[in-house]
Short mmCIF file of C-alpha atoms in Angstrom, two decimals:
data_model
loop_
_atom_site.label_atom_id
_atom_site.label_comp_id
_atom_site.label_asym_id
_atom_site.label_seq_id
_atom_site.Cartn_x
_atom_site.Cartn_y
_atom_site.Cartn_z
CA UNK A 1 18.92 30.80 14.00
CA UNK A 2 18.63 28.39 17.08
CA UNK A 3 19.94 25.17 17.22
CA UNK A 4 16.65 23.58 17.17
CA UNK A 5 15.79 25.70 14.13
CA UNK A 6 18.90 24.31 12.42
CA UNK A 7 18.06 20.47 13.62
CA UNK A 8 14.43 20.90 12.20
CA UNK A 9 15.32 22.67 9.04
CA UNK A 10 17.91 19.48 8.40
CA UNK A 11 15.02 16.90 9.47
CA UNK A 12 12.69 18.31 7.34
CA UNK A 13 15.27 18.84 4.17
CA UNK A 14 15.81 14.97 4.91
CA UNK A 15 12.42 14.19 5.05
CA UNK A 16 11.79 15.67 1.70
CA UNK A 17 14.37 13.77 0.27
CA UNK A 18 13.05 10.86 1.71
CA UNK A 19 9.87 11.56 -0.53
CA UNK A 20 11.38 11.53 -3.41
CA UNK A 21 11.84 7.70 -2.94
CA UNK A 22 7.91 7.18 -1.53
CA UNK A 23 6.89 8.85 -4.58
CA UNK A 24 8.77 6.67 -7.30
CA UNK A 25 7.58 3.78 -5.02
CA UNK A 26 3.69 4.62 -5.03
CA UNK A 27 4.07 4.77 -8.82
CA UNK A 28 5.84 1.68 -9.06
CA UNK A 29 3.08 0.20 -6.74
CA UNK A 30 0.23 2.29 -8.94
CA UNK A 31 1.33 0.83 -11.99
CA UNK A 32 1.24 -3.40 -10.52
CA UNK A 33 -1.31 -5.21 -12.73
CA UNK A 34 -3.36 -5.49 -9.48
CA UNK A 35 -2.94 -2.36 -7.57
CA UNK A 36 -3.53 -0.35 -11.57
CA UNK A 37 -7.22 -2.73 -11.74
CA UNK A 38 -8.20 -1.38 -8.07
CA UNK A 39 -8.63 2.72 -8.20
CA UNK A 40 -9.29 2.91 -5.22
CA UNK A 41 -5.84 1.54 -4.24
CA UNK A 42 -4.46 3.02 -7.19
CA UNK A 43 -2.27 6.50 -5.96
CA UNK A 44 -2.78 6.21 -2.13
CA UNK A 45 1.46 6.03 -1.83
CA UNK A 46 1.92 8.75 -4.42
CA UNK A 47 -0.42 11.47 -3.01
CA UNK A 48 1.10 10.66 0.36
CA UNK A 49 4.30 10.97 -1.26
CA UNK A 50 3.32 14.84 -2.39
CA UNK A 51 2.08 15.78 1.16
CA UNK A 52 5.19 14.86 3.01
CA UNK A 53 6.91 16.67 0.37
CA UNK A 54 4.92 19.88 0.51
CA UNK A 55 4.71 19.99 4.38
CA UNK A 56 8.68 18.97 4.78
CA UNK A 57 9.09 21.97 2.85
CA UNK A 58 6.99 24.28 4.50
CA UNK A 59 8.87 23.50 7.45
CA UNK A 60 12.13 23.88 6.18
CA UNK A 61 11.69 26.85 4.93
CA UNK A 62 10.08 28.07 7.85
CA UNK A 63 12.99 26.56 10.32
CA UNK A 64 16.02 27.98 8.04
CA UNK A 65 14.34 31.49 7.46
CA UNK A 66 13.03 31.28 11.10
CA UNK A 67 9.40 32.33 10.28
CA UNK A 68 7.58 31.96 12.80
CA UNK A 69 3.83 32.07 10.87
CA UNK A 70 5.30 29.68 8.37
CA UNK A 71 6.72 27.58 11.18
CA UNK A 72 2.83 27.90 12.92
CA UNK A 73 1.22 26.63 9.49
CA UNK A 74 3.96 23.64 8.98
CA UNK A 75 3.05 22.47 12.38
CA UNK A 76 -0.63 22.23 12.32
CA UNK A 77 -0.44 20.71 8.65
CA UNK A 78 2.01 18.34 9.79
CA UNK A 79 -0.53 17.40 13.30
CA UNK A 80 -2.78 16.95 10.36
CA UNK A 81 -0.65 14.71 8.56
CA UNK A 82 -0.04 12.54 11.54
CA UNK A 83 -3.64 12.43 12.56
CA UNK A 84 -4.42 11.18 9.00
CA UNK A 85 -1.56 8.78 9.22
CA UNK A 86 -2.65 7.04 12.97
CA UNK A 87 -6.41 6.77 11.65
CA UNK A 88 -5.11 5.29 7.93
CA UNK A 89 -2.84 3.04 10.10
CA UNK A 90 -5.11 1.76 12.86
CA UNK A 91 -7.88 1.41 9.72
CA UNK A 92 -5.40 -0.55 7.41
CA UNK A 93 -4.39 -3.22 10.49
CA UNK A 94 -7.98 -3.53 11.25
CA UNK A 95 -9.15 -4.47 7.61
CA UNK A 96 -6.10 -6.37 6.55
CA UNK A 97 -5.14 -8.23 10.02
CA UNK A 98 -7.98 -11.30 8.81
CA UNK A 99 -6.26 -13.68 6.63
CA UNK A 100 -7.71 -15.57 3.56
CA UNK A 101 -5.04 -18.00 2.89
CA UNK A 102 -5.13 -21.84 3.41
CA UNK A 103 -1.97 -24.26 3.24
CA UNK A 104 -2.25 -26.87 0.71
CA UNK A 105 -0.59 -30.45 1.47
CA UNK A 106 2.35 -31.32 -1.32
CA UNK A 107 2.06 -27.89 -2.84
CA UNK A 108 4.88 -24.89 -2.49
CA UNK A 109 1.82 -22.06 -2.52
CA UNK A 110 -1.14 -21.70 -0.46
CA UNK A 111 -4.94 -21.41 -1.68
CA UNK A 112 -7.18 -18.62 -0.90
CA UNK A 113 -10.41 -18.01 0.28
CA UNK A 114 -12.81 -14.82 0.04
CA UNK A 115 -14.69 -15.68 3.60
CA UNK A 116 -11.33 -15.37 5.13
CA UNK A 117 -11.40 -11.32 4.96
CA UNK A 118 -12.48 -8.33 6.35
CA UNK A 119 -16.40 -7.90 5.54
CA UNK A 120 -15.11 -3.97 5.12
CA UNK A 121 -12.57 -5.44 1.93
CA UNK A 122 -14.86 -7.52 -0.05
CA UNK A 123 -18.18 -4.89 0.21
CA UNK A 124 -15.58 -1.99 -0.90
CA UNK A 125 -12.60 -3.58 -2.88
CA UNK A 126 -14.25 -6.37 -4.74
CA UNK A 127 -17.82 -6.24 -4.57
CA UNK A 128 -19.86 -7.09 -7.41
CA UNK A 129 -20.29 -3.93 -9.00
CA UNK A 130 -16.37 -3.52 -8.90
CA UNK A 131 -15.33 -6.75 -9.79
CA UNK A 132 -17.05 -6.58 -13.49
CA UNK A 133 -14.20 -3.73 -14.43
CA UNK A 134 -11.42 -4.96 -12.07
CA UNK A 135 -12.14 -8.76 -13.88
CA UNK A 136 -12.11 -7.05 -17.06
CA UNK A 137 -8.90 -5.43 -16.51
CA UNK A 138 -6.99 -8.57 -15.27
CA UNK A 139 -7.56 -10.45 -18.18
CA UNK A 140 -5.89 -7.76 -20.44
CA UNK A 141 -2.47 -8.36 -18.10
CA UNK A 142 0.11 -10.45 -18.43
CA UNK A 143 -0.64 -12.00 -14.67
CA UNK A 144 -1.74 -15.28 -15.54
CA UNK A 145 0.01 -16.06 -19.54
CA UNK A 146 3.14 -15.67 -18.40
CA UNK A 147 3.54 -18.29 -15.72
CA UNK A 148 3.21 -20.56 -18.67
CA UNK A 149 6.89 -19.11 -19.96
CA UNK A 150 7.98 -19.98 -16.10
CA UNK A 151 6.93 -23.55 -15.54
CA UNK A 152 6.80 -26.10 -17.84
CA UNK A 153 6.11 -29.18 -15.76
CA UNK A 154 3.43 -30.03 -12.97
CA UNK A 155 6.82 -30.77 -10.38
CA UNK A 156 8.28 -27.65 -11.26
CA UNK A 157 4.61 -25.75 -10.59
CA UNK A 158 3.55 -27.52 -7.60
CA UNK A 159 6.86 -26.76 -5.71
CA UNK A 160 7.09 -22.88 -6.63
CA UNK A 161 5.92 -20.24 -4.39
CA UNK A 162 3.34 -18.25 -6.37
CA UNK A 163 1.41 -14.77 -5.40
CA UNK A 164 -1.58 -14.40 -4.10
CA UNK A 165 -2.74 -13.20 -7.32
CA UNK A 166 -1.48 -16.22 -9.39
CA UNK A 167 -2.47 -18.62 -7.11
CA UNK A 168 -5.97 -17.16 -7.09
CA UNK A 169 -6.96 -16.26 -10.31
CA UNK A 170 -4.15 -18.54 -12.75
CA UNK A 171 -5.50 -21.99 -11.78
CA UNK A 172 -8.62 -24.12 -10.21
CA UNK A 173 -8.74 -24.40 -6.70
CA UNK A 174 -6.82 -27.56 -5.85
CA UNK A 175 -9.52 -29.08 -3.69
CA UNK A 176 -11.09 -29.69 -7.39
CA UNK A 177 -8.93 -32.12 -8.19
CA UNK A 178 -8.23 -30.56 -11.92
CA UNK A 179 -5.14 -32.21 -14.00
CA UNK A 180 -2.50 -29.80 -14.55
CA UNK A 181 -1.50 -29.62 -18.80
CA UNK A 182 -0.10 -26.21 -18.08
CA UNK A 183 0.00 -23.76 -15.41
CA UNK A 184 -3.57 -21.82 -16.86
CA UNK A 185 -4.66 -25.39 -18.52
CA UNK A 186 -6.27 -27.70 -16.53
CA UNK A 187 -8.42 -30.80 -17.26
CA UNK A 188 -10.69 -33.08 -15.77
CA UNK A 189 -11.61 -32.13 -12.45
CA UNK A 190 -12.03 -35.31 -10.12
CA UNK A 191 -13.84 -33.55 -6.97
CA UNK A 192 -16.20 -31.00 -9.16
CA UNK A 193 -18.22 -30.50 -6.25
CA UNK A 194 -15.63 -29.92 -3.67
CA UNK A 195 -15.69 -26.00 -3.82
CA UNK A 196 -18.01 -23.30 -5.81
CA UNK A 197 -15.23 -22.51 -7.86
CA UNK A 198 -14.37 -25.51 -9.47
CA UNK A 199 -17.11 -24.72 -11.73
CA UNK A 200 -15.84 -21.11 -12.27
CA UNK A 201 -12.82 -22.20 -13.35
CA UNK A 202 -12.57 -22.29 -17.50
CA UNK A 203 -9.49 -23.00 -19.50
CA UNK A 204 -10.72 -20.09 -22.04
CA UNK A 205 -7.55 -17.61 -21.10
CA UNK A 206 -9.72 -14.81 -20.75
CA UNK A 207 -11.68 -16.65 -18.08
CA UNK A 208 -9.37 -18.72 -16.32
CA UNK A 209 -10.18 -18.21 -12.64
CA UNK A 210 -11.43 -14.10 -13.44
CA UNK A 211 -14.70 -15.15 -11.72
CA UNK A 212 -14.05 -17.57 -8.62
CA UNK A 213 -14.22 -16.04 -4.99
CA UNK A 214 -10.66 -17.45 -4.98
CA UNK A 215 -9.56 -14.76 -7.02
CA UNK A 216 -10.98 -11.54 -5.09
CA UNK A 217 -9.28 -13.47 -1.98
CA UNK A 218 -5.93 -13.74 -4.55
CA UNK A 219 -6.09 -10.16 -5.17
CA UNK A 220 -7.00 -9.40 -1.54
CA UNK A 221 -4.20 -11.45 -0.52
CA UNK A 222 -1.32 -9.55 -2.79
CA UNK A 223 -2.79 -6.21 -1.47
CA UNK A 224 -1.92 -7.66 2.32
CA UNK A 225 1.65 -9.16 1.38
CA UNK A 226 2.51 -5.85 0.46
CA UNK A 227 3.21 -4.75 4.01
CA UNK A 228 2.01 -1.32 3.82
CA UNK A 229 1.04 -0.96 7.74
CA UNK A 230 4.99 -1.34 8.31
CA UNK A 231 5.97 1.53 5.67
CA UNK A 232 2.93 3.45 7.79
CA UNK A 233 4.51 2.76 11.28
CA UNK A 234 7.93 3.85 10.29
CA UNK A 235 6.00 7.05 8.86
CA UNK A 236 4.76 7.91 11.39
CA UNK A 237 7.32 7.39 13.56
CA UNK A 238 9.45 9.58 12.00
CA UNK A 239 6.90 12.60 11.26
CA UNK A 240 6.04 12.21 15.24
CA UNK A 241 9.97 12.65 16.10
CA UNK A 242 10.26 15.90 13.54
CA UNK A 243 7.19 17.27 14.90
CA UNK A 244 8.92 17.00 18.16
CA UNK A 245 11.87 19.04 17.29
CA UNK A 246 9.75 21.29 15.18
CA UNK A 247 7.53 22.46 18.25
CA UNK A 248 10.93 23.04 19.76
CA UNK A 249 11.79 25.60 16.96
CA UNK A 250 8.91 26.94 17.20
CA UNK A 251 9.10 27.86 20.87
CA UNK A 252 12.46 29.37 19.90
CA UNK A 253 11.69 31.07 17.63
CA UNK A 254 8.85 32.96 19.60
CA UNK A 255 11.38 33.29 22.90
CA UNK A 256 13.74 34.82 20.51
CA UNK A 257 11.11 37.44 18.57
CA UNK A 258 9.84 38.04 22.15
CA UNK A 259 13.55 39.30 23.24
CA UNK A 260 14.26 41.05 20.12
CA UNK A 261 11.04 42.92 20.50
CA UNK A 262 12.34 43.93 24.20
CA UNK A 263 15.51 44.84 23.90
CA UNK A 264 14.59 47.24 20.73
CA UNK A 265 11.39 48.69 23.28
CA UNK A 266 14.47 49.21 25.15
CA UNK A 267 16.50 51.22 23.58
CA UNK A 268 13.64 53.28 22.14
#
């Protein structure tokens, strides 16, 4: 076996290690009270997870056992892969690059607007047809009642960080002007007028902010903070630098069949 059979075959046994690790993460992500309300966010991580997997193996088998069909089918699966990869990238910085969120003066978090992203998000991720089962299935979480066990007083509230999520859906927009009792109780409004949503806003917990615009932005918002155009890029990267060395193999591996093939013609 050539050297750059024995480099690939140790990239790719690496590489299916490393999706191991993707896999348990995609279900970790899948199983996020907002990621498990969107299906069609819901096992994106996971399934990419089982590809690497599959084709890492393919081409370490193919590599160690120097197989040159094997090594032919790993290859144009894994130009596949990468293909898929660049397109899912390039699509995922285009539709998550416009940003929803808003500073708010004297507060620790930031407020959230649905206007503020992609056109492609809200007609696909929380249009209205969606929204009815994705609302639904928010309000059976623990998103919003257990901020109440973290804060107890308006100080303590105003001056935390919260999510997207929490910031969208748990309370009243703060251009409403709403008391805060609690952090999902809130109480006369002084600026009712000053955004749609203050009259969205309900203080029955299985309302709460469910159906305010602020809260498809909240949950667009938590999708974007979790930074998956970076785990793409690095990805990619490193499928792009094992294909490398895997073309490389497979070139060897055909010089080498070639000159076996000779020198038994030539003693024949």
């Amino acid at each position: 076996m050539g050297v750059a059979n024995n480099i690939t075959a140790v990239l790719n046994f690496v590489t299916f290690l490393c999706s191991i690790p993707i896999i348990a993460v995609g279900i970790w992500l899948a199983q996020q009270p907002d990621n498990g309300c969107i299906h069609l966010l819901r096992w994106p991580v996971v399934l990419l997870g089982f590809l690497v997997l599959l084709v890492s193996l393919a081409g370490f088998v193919g590599a160690y056992c120097n197989k040159e069909t094997l090594l032919a089918f790993y290859l144009c699966c894994m130009a596949i892969v990468i293909g898929l990869l660049l397109i899912l990238l390039v699509f995922a910085f285009i539709v998550t690059r416009p940003d929803g969120s808003y500073g708010v003066p004297g507060r620790g978090y930031q407020d959230y607007r649905l206007d503020g992203y992609s056109s492609w998000l809200t007609n696909h991720v929380v249009d209205s047809k969606s929204w009815t089962k994705i609302r639904a299935c928010l309000a059976d979480t623990d998103v919003c009642p257990k901020l109440t066990q973290q804060f107890i007083t308006a100080d303590q509230f105003f001056a935390t960080h919260l999510s997207p999520l929490h910031s969208g859906c748990c309370k009243p927009p703060t251009i409403c002007g709403y008391t805060f009792v609690n952090p999902t109780l809130w109480t006369n409004p002084v600026n009712p007028a000053g955004d749609l949503d203050c009259n969205q806003w309900s203080n029955d917990q299985t309302q709460l902010c469910y159906n305010c615009n602020s809260c498809k932005a909240g949950l667009l918002g938590n999708f974007k903070e979790r930074k998956a155009n970076i785990i793409l890029i690095v990805e990619v990267v490193v499928l792009i630098w094992v294909y490398i060395i895997a073309c490389s193999a497979f070139k060897n591996a055909q010089t080498e069949d070639l000159f076996f093939n000779r020198y038994k013609q030539g003693w024949t």
